[in-house]
CSV table of C-alpha atoms and ligand atoms in Angstrom, one decimal:
chain,number,residue,atom,x,y,z
A,294,MET,CA,-41.5,3.8,3.7
A,295,LYS,CA,-38.8,5.8,5.7
A,296,LEU,CA,-35.6,3.8,5.6
A,297,ALA,CA,-32.5,3.8,7.9
A,298,THR,CA,-30.0,6.5,7.0
A,299,ARG,CA,-27.3,4.0,6.4
A,300,THR,CA,-29.1,2.8,3.3
A,301,THR,CA,-28.6,6.2,1.7
A,302,LYS,CA,-24.8,6.0,1.9
A,303,ILE,CA,-24.5,3.0,-0.4
A,304,GLN,CA,-25.4,1.9,-3.9
A,305,PRO,CA,-26.1,-1.5,-5.5
A,306,SER,CA,-23.0,-3.1,-6.9
A,307,PRO,CA,-22.4,-1.5,-10.4
A,308,THR,CA,-20.9,-4.6,-11.7
A,309,LEU,CA,-24.2,-6.5,-11.1
A,310,ALA,CA,-26.0,-3.5,-12.5
A,311,ILE,CA,-24.1,-3.6,-15.9
A,312,THR,CA,-24.4,-7.5,-16.0
A,313,ASN,CA,-28.1,-7.2,-15.4
A,314,LYS,CA,-28.6,-4.5,-18.1
A,315,ALA,CA,-26.7,-6.7,-20.7
A,316,LYS,CA,-28.9,-9.7,-19.6
A,317,THR,CA,-32.0,-7.8,-20.1
A,318,MET,CA,-30.9,-6.8,-23.7
A,319,LYS,CA,-30.1,-10.5,-24.4
A,320,ALA,CA,-33.5,-11.5,-23.2
A,321,GLN,CA,-34.9,-9.0,-25.7
A,322,GLY,CA,-33.1,-11.0,-28.4
A,323,ILE,CA,-30.2,-8.5,-28.8
A,324,ASP,CA,-26.8,-10.2,-29.4
A,325,VAL,CA,-24.8,-8.6,-26.6
A,326,VAL,CA,-21.2,-9.5,-25.6
A,327,GLY,CA,-20.8,-9.1,-21.9
A,328,PHE,CA,-17.4,-8.3,-20.5
A,329,GLY,CA,-19.0,-7.7,-17.0
A,330,ALA,CA,-18.6,-11.2,-15.5
A,331,GLY,CA,-17.1,-11.4,-12.1
A,332,GLU,CA,-16.9,-15.1,-12.0
A,333,PRO,CA,-14.9,-17.9,-13.8
A,334,ASP,CA,-16.8,-19.4,-16.7
A,335,PHE,CA,-15.7,-23.0,-15.8
A,336,ASP,CA,-18.1,-25.3,-14.1
A,337,THR,CA,-17.4,-26.4,-10.5
A,338,PRO,CA,-15.3,-29.6,-10.7
A,339,ASP,CA,-17.4,-32.8,-10.5
A,340,HIS,CA,-15.5,-34.3,-7.5
A,341,ILE,CA,-16.6,-31.3,-5.4
A,342,LYS,CA,-20.2,-31.5,-6.7
A,343,ALA,CA,-20.3,-35.2,-5.8
A,344,VAL,CA,-19.5,-34.6,-2.2
A,345,ALA,CA,-22.3,-31.9,-2.0
A,346,LYS,CA,-24.8,-34.4,-3.5
A,347,LYS,CA,-23.7,-37.2,-1.1
A,348,ALA,CA,-24.0,-34.8,1.8
A,349,LEU,CA,-27.6,-34.1,0.8
A,350,ASP,CA,-28.4,-37.8,0.5
A,351,ASP,CA,-26.8,-38.5,3.8
A,352,GLY,CA,-29.1,-35.9,5.5
A,353,TYR,CA,-26.4,-33.4,6.1
A,354,THR,CA,-29.1,-30.7,5.9
A,355,LYS,CA,-29.4,-29.3,9.4
A,356,TYR,CA,-27.7,-26.5,11.4
A,357,THR,CA,-24.0,-26.9,11.6
A,358,PRO,CA,-21.4,-24.9,13.7
A,359,VAL,CA,-21.6,-21.1,13.2
A,360,PRO,CA,-18.0,-20.6,12.3
A,361,GLY,CA,-17.9,-23.6,9.9
A,362,SER,CA,-17.4,-27.3,10.7
A,363,PRO,CA,-14.3,-28.5,12.6
A,364,GLU,CA,-13.4,-30.5,9.4
A,365,LEU,CA,-13.6,-27.3,7.2
A,366,LYS,CA,-11.6,-25.3,9.6
A,367,ALA,CA,-9.0,-28.1,9.6
A,368,ALA,CA,-8.9,-28.1,5.8
A,369,ILE,CA,-8.4,-24.2,5.8
A,370,ILE,CA,-5.6,-24.5,8.4
A,371,ALA,CA,-3.8,-27.2,6.3
A,372,LYS,CA,-4.2,-25.1,3.2
A,373,LEU,CA,-2.7,-22.0,4.9
A,374,LYS,CA,0.1,-24.0,6.1
A,375,ARG,CA,0.7,-25.8,2.7
A,376,ASP,CA,0.3,-22.9,0.4
A,377,ASN,CA,1.3,-19.9,2.5
A,378,GLY,CA,3.6,-21.3,5.3
A,379,LEU,CA,1.2,-19.8,7.9
A,380,GLU,CA,0.3,-21.4,11.2
A,381,TYR,CA,-3.2,-20.8,12.6
A,382,ALA,CA,-5.3,-22.5,15.3
A,383,PRO,CA,-9.0,-23.3,14.9
A,384,ALA,CA,-9.8,-20.3,17.1
A,385,ASN,CA,-8.2,-18.0,14.5
A,386,ILE,CA,-10.5,-19.3,11.6
A,387,ILE,CA,-14.1,-18.4,10.8
A,388,VAL,CA,-16.0,-19.4,7.7
A,389,SER,CA,-18.7,-17.2,6.3
A,390,LEU,CA,-21.1,-17.0,3.4
A,391,GLY,CA,-18.6,-16.0,0.8
A,392,ALA,CA,-15.5,-13.8,1.2
A,393,LYS,CA,-17.8,-10.7,0.7
A,394,HIS,CA,-19.6,-11.7,3.8
A,395,SER,CA,-16.2,-12.4,5.6
A,396,ILE,CA,-15.2,-8.8,4.9
A,397,PHE,CA,-18.6,-7.4,6.0
A,398,ASN,CA,-18.3,-9.3,9.3
A,399,VAL,CA,-14.7,-8.0,9.8
A,400,ALA,CA,-16.0,-4.4,9.2
A,401,GLN,CA,-18.9,-4.8,11.6
A,402,ALA,CA,-16.7,-6.4,14.3
A,403,ALA,CA,-13.6,-4.1,14.0
A,404,TRP,CA,-14.6,-0.7,12.5
A,405,GLU,CA,-16.8,2.0,13.6
A,406,GLU,CA,-17.6,5.8,13.5
A,407,GLY,CA,-14.4,7.8,13.6
A,408,ASP,CA,-12.2,5.1,12.0
A,409,GLU,CA,-10.4,5.7,8.7
A,410,ILE,CA,-9.8,2.7,6.4
A,411,ILE,CA,-7.3,3.2,3.7
A,412,ILE,CA,-8.3,1.7,0.3
A,413,PRO,CA,-6.1,1.9,-2.9
A,414,ALA,CA,-8.0,2.9,-6.1
A,415,PRO,CA,-8.7,1.2,-8.4
A,416,TYR,CA,-10.6,-0.9,-5.8
A,417,TRP,CA,-13.1,-3.7,-5.7
A,418,VAL,CA,-16.5,-2.0,-5.7
A,419,SER,CA,-17.7,-3.4,-2.4
A,420,TYR,CA,-14.8,-2.2,-0.1
A,421,PRO,CA,-16.0,1.5,0.3
A,422,ASP,CA,-19.6,0.5,0.8
A,423,ILE,CA,-18.8,-2.1,3.4
A,424,VAL,CA,-16.6,0.5,5.3
A,425,LEU,CA,-19.5,3.0,5.1
A,426,LEU,CA,-22.1,0.5,6.4
A,427,ALA,CA,-19.9,0.0,9.5
A,428,GLY,CA,-20.0,3.8,10.0
A,429,ALA,CA,-16.3,4.1,9.2
A,430,THR,CA,-14.7,6.4,6.6
A,431,PRO,CA,-13.0,5.1,3.5
A,432,VAL,CA,-9.8,7.0,2.6
A,433,ILE,CA,-8.9,6.5,-1.0
A,434,ILE,CA,-5.3,6.6,-2.2
A,435,GLU,CA,-4.5,6.4,-5.9
A,436,ALA,CA,-2.6,3.3,-7.3
A,437,LYS,CA,-1.5,4.9,-10.7
A,438,GLN,CA,-1.3,2.9,-13.9
A,439,GLU,CA,2.3,4.1,-14.4
A,440,ASN,CA,3.1,2.4,-11.0
A,441,GLY,CA,1.5,-0.8,-12.3
A,442,PHE,CA,-1.7,0.0,-10.4
A,443,LYS,CA,0.1,-0.6,-7.1
A,444,VAL,CA,0.5,1.9,-4.2
A,445,THR,CA,4.0,2.6,-2.8
A,446,PRO,CA,5.0,2.3,0.9
A,447,ALA,CA,5.4,6.2,0.9
A,448,GLN,CA,1.9,6.7,-0.3
A,449,LEU,CA,0.6,4.4,2.4
A,450,ASP,CA,2.7,6.0,5.1
A,451,ALA,CA,1.5,9.5,4.0
A,452,ALA,CA,-2.2,8.5,4.1
A,453,ILE,CA,-2.0,7.1,7.8
A,454,THR,CA,-3.4,9.4,10.6
A,455,PRO,CA,-4.1,8.8,14.1
A,456,LYS,CA,-7.6,7.6,13.0
A,457,THR,CA,-6.3,4.9,10.7
A,458,LYS,CA,-7.5,1.5,11.7
A,459,CYS,CA,-6.8,-0.6,8.6
A,460,PHE,CA,-5.3,-0.8,5.1
A,461,ILE,CA,-7.2,-2.9,2.5
A,462,LEU,CA,-4.8,-4.8,0.2
A,463,ASN,CA,-6.1,-6.9,-2.7
A,464,SER,CA,-3.4,-8.8,-4.6
A,465,PRO,CA,-4.0,-10.0,-7.2
A,466,SER,CA,-6.4,-7.1,-7.8
A,467,ASN,CA,-9.9,-6.9,-8.9
A,468,PRO,CA,-10.2,-4.8,-11.2
A,469,SER,CA,-6.6,-4.2,-12.3
A,470,GLY,CA,-5.1,-7.7,-12.2
A,471,ALA,CA,-2.0,-6.1,-10.5
A,472,ALA,CA,-0.2,-8.4,-8.0
A,473,TYR,CA,2.4,-7.2,-5.4
A,474,THR,CA,5.8,-8.9,-5.4
A,475,LYS,CA,7.4,-10.3,-2.2
A,476,ASP,CA,9.6,-7.3,-1.9
A,477,GLU,CA,6.7,-4.8,-2.4
A,478,LEU,CA,4.7,-6.7,0.3
A,479,LYS,CA,7.6,-6.6,2.6
A,480,ALA,CA,8.0,-2.9,2.2
A,481,LEU,CA,4.2,-2.3,2.9
A,482,ALA,CA,4.4,-4.6,5.9
A,483,GLU,CA,7.2,-2.4,7.3
A,484,VAL,CA,5.0,0.6,7.2
A,485,ILE,CA,1.9,-1.3,8.6
A,486,VAL,CA,4.0,-2.6,11.7
A,487,ARG,CA,5.9,0.7,12.3
A,488,ARG,CA,2.6,2.8,12.2
A,489,ASP,CA,0.8,0.1,14.1
A,490,ILE,CA,-2.3,-0.3,11.9
A,491,THR,CA,-3.8,-3.5,10.6
A,492,VAL,CA,-4.2,-4.8,7.1
A,493,LEU,CA,-7.1,-6.6,5.5
A,494,SER,CA,-5.5,-8.9,2.9
A,495,ASP,CA,-8.0,-10.1,0.3
A,496,GLU,CA,-6.3,-13.1,-1.3
A,497,ILE,CA,-9.3,-14.4,-3.3
A,498,TYR,CA,-7.4,-14.4,-6.6
A,499,GLU,CA,-4.3,-16.2,-5.1
A,500,LYS,CA,-4.5,-19.2,-7.5
A,501,LEU,CA,-5.1,-17.2,-10.7
A,502,ILE,CA,-1.6,-16.0,-11.5
A,503,TYR,CA,0.5,-16.0,-14.6
A,504,ASP,CA,4.0,-16.1,-16.0
A,505,GLY,CA,5.3,-18.0,-13.0
A,506,PHE,CA,4.5,-15.1,-10.7
A,507,GLU,CA,5.0,-16.2,-7.1
A,508,PHE,CA,2.1,-15.4,-4.8
A,509,ALA,CA,2.8,-14.3,-1.2
A,510,SER,CA,0.5,-13.4,1.7
A,511,ILE,CA,1.6,-10.2,3.5
A,512,ALA,CA,1.2,-12.3,6.7
A,513,GLN,CA,4.2,-14.3,5.7
A,514,PHE,CA,6.8,-11.6,6.6
A,515,GLY,CA,7.1,-12.2,10.4
A,516,GLU,CA,5.0,-12.4,13.5
A,517,GLU,CA,4.6,-8.6,13.8
A,518,ILE,CA,2.8,-8.3,10.5
A,519,LYS,CA,1.0,-11.7,10.9
A,520,LYS,CA,-0.7,-10.5,14.1
A,521,ARG,CA,-1.8,-7.3,12.4
A,522,THR,CA,-3.2,-9.2,9.3
A,523,ILE,CA,-6.8,-10.0,8.7
A,524,LEU,CA,-6.4,-12.7,5.9
A,525,VAL,CA,-9.4,-13.1,3.7
A,526,ASN,CA,-9.8,-15.9,1.1
A,527,GLY,CA,-12.5,-18.1,-0.2
A,528,LEU,CA,-13.5,-20.8,-2.7
A,529,SER,CA,-15.4,-18.7,-5.2
A,530,LYS,CA,-12.7,-17.8,-7.7
A,531,ALA,CA,-10.1,-20.6,-7.4
A,532,TYR,CA,-12.7,-23.5,-7.6
A,533,SER,CA,-15.3,-21.7,-9.6
A,534,MET,CA,-17.7,-21.9,-6.6
A,535,THR,CA,-19.2,-18.5,-6.7
A,536,GLY,CA,-22.8,-19.6,-6.0
A,537,TRP,CA,-21.8,-21.9,-3.1
A,538,ARG,CA,-21.0,-18.9,-0.9
A,539,ILE,CA,-18.0,-20.0,1.1
A,540,GLY,CA,-15.3,-17.5,2.3
A,541,TYR,CA,-13.1,-17.4,5.3
A,542,VAL,CA,-10.9,-15.3,7.6
A,543,ALA,CA,-7.8,-16.1,9.4
A,544,ALA,CA,-7.0,-13.5,12.1
A,545,ASP,CA,-6.5,-12.5,15.7
A,546,LYS,CA,-8.6,-14.7,18.1
A,547,GLY,CA,-10.5,-11.7,19.6
A,548,LEU,CA,-11.6,-10.5,16.2
A,549,VAL,CA,-12.8,-14.0,15.1
A,550,GLU,CA,-14.7,-14.4,18.3
A,551,ALA,CA,-16.5,-11.1,17.8
A,552,MET,CA,-17.3,-12.1,14.2
A,553,ASN,CA,-18.6,-15.4,15.4
A,554,ASN,CA,-21.0,-13.6,17.7
A,555,ILE,CA,-22.2,-11.3,14.8
A,556,GLN,CA,-22.6,-14.4,12.6
A,557,SER,CA,-24.5,-16.3,15.2
A,558,GLN,CA,-27.1,-13.4,15.4
A,559,SER,CA,-27.3,-12.9,11.6
A,560,THR,CA,-26.7,-15.8,9.1
A,561,SER,CA,-25.6,-18.6,11.5
A,562,ASN,CA,-23.7,-21.4,9.8
A,563,PRO,CA,-22.3,-21.5,6.2
A,564,VAL,CA,-24.6,-23.8,4.3
A,565,SER,CA,-24.2,-27.3,5.5
A,566,PHE,CA,-23.5,-29.2,2.3
A,567,CYS,CA,-21.4,-26.4,0.9
A,568,ASP,CA,-19.2,-26.6,4.0
A,569,LYS,CA,-18.9,-30.4,3.4
A,570,ALA,CA,-18.1,-30.0,-0.3
A,571,SER,CA,-15.5,-27.2,0.5
A,572,VAL,CA,-13.5,-29.7,2.6
A,573,GLU,CA,-13.2,-31.8,-0.6
A,574,ALA,CA,-12.3,-28.7,-2.7
A,575,LEU,CA,-9.4,-27.8,-0.4
A,576,ASN,CA,-8.1,-31.3,0.4
A,577,GLY,CA,-8.9,-32.9,-3.0
A,578,PRO,CA,-7.0,-32.8,-6.3
A,579,GLN,CA,-5.9,-29.3,-7.4
A,580,GLU,CA,-4.6,-30.2,-10.9
A,581,PHE,CA,-7.6,-28.9,-12.8
A,582,MET,CA,-6.5,-25.4,-12.0
A,583,ILE,CA,-3.4,-25.7,-14.2
A,584,GLU,CA,-5.7,-26.0,-17.3
A,585,TRP,CA,-7.9,-23.1,-16.1
A,586,VAL,CA,-5.0,-20.9,-15.6
A,587,ALA,CA,-3.4,-21.8,-18.9
A,588,GLU,CA,-6.8,-20.9,-20.6
A,589,PHE,CA,-7.1,-17.6,-18.8
A,590,ASP,CA,-3.4,-16.9,-19.6
A,591,ARG,CA,-4.2,-17.3,-23.3
A,592,ARG,CA,-7.2,-15.0,-23.2
A,593,ARG,CA,-5.3,-12.4,-21.1
A,594,ARG,CA,-2.5,-12.1,-23.7
A,595,TYR,CA,-5.0,-11.9,-26.6
A,596,ILE,CA,-7.2,-9.2,-25.0
A,597,THR,CA,-4.3,-7.1,-23.9
A,598,ASP,CA,-2.6,-7.2,-27.2
A,599,ARG,CA,-5.8,-6.3,-29.1
A,600,LEU,CA,-6.6,-3.4,-26.7
A,601,ASN,CA,-3.1,-1.9,-27.0
A,602,ALA,CA,-3.4,-1.9,-30.8
A,603,MET,CA,-6.4,0.4,-30.5
A,604,PRO,CA,-5.8,4.1,-31.0
A,605,GLY,CA,-6.0,6.0,-27.6
A,606,VAL,CA,-6.1,2.8,-25.5
A,607,LYS,CA,-3.4,1.8,-23.0
A,608,CYS,CA,-3.7,-1.6,-21.2
A,609,LEU,CA,-1.2,-3.2,-18.7
A,610,LEU,CA,-0.8,-7.0,-18.9
A,611,PRO,CA,-2.3,-8.2,-15.7
A,612,GLN,CA,-0.3,-10.5,-13.5
A,613,GLY,CA,-3.4,-12.2,-11.9
A,614,ALA,CA,-7.2,-12.6,-11.7
A,615,PHE,CA,-9.3,-12.5,-14.9
A,616,TYR,CA,-9.7,-8.9,-15.7
A,617,VAL,CA,-8.0,-6.2,-17.7
A,618,PHE,CA,-8.4,-2.5,-16.8
A,619,PRO,CA,-7.5,-0.6,-20.0
A,620,ASN,CA,-7.2,3.2,-19.9
A,621,PHE,CA,-9.3,4.8,-22.4
A,622,SER,CA,-8.7,8.5,-21.5
A,623,GLY,CA,-7.0,8.8,-24.9
A,624,VAL,CA,-10.4,8.8,-26.6
A,625,TYR,CA,-12.1,11.3,-24.2
A,626,GLY,CA,-13.0,14.5,-26.0
A,627,LYS,CA,-13.8,12.6,-29.2
A,628,SER,CA,-17.2,12.5,-30.7
A,629,THR,CA,-19.4,9.5,-31.5
A,630,PRO,CA,-21.0,9.2,-35.0
A,631,SER,CA,-24.2,10.4,-33.5
A,632,GLY,CA,-22.4,13.6,-32.3
A,633,LYS,CA,-22.0,12.8,-28.6
A,634,ILE,CA,-18.7,13.9,-27.0
A,635,LEU,CA,-17.4,11.2,-24.6
A,636,THR,CA,-15.9,12.7,-21.5
A,637,ASN,CA,-15.9,10.0,-18.9
A,638,SER,CA,-16.0,6.1,-18.3
A,639,THR,CA,-19.7,6.1,-17.7
A,640,GLU,CA,-20.5,7.7,-21.1
A,641,LEU,CA,-18.0,5.4,-22.9
A,642,SER,CA,-19.6,2.4,-21.3
A,643,ALA,CA,-23.1,3.5,-22.3
A,644,TYR,CA,-21.8,4.2,-25.9
A,645,LEU,CA,-20.3,0.7,-26.1
A,646,LEU,CA,-23.4,-1.0,-24.8
A,647,ASP,CA,-26.1,1.1,-26.6
A,648,GLU,CA,-24.5,1.5,-29.9
A,649,HIS,CA,-22.1,-1.5,-30.3
A,650,ASN,CA,-23.8,-4.2,-28.0
A,651,VAL,CA,-20.8,-4.7,-25.8
A,652,ALA,CA,-20.9,-4.5,-22.0
A,653,ALA,CA,-17.9,-3.2,-20.0
A,654,VAL,CA,-17.9,-1.8,-16.5
A,655,PRO,CA,-17.0,1.9,-16.2
A,656,GLY,CA,-13.9,2.5,-14.3
A,657,VAL,CA,-15.5,5.1,-12.1
A,658,ALA,CA,-17.2,2.3,-10.2
A,659,PHE,CA,-13.6,1.2,-9.1
A,660,GLY,CA,-12.4,4.7,-8.3
A,661,ASP,CA,-10.6,5.3,-11.8
A,662,ASP,CA,-12.7,7.2,-14.4
A,663,ALA,CA,-10.0,6.8,-17.1
A,664,CYS,CA,-10.6,3.0,-17.4
A,665,GLN,CA,-13.0,0.3,-18.2
A,666,ARG,CA,-13.0,-3.2,-16.6
A,667,LEU,CA,-13.2,-6.1,-19.0
A,668,SER,CA,-13.5,-9.6,-17.6
A,669,TYR,CA,-12.0,-12.4,-19.8
A,670,ALA,CA,-13.9,-15.1,-18.0
A,671,MET,CA,-15.6,-16.1,-21.2
A,672,SER,CA,-14.9,-18.2,-24.3
A,673,MET,CA,-12.2,-17.0,-26.7
A,674,LYS,CA,-14.8,-16.8,-29.5
A,675,ALA,CA,-16.9,-14.3,-27.4
A,676,ILE,CA,-13.8,-12.3,-26.5
A,677,GLU,CA,-12.8,-12.0,-30.2
A,678,LYS,CA,-16.3,-10.9,-31.2
A,679,GLY,CA,-16.5,-8.4,-28.3
A,680,ILE,CA,-13.1,-7.0,-28.9
A,681,ASP,CA,-13.9,-6.5,-32.6
A,682,ARG,CA,-16.8,-4.5,-31.5
A,683,ILE,CA,-14.8,-2.3,-29.1
A,684,GLU,CA,-12.3,-1.7,-31.9
A,685,ALA,CA,-15.0,-0.7,-34.3
A,686,ALA,CA,-16.5,1.5,-31.6
A,687,VAL,CA,-13.1,3.3,-30.9
A,688,LYS,CA,-12.2,3.7,-34.5
A,689,SER,CA,-15.6,5.3,-35.3
A,690,LEU,CA,-14.8,8.1,-32.9
A,691,LYS,CA,-13.8,11.5,-34.4
B,951,PLP,C1,-15.2,-12.0,-6.0
B,951,PLP,C2,-14.5,-11.2,-4.9
B,951,PLP,C3,-14.7,-11.3,-3.6
B,951,PLP,C4,-15.9,-12.1,-3.1
B,951,PLP,O1,-16.1,-13.4,-3.3
B,951,PLP,P1,-17.1,-14.2,-2.7
B,951,PLP,O2,-18.0,-14.8,-3.8
B,951,PLP,O3,-18.0,-13.4,-1.8
B,951,PLP,O4,-16.4,-15.3,-1.9
B,951,PLP,C5,-14.0,-10.7,-2.7
B,951,PLP,N1,-13.0,-9.8,-3.1
B,951,PLP,C6,-12.7,-9.6,-4.5
B,951,PLP,C7,-11.6,-8.7,-4.8
B,951,PLP,C8,-13.5,-10.3,-5.4
B,951,PLP,O5,-13.3,-10.0,-6.7
């Protein structure tokens, strides 16, 4: 069948592709260690599930308001005030079916042919494709490992043209785990305001930060930057609710209204009982996260230390999220025992999976061919086993 041209511009998410390949190998009885996971390995807390079950029993199973229930919007507004010191009205908030859907709706509502959207690499895999589906052009700038995988204000300034509509900021970052300090955010905000562009701030990993790092939203640094900020957040990562599909945007009223129209003609409301349970997630106890973060922190240190001990591998200690993004370019040019010379992240990933039964996502998918992304959202035991295999794989290169 002849398809629309827009489908030819995009590819399926490579992170899902590698996870699926590892799953297929597992199903064949092969003992694969998968570092591909893009979701926390903890279960959704019981108090949140209980509210969803009760909502179902109470018959809360019909259409609900398209932009999210008034109760959920109120819980989001209270969260943004409590955690981020930001004031929003209900007309500034729209709930969608996951933060990915939020970003997709932003793109459909705000960007079009001729618009340039600046994206720092390494980037979350979906940003460029979401931009392309809106007909706009992704402009990639390089956040170098030696700069902690963060872009500088000068880099941003230099990339802005009269066509620039928006800068996509993701702190803490997937895939690098890099997080911008308050001073760094302030400096980026200065450029955004002076050049009069907007910023899409993806804050989905806000709660997963380590070493007492203080999270800040770029919207916090004054009214001028706040009105140019499209704040995106969601429940998937902080509450381990990836399957519930709840994300939200806080932004300019006009943008939210346009997104509401798009949503009303596409998905309609976020799932009724997930909406209900999300009110509990945001308003209920948050203490469980302390334990989750402590566990992630333990794994983060272990995996970083082990990677840095391998010849030719260089890994920064991430400040947030649950990924490490080690640079393996030191092994490029070497040969596998079967005589294959490794020259890029795709070949290295294939070597690791095919010959050592360990799945990592090639960095090229995130715009950085020197690296691999390894998730540590898995048990310490599995991490140890997988890292042993990577070490053996690297050491057997000649
Ligand atoms: C996981 C993730 C999202 C999307 O999460 P949803 O499950 O759609 O809410 C958005 N941005 C980044 C950087 C992510 O890693």
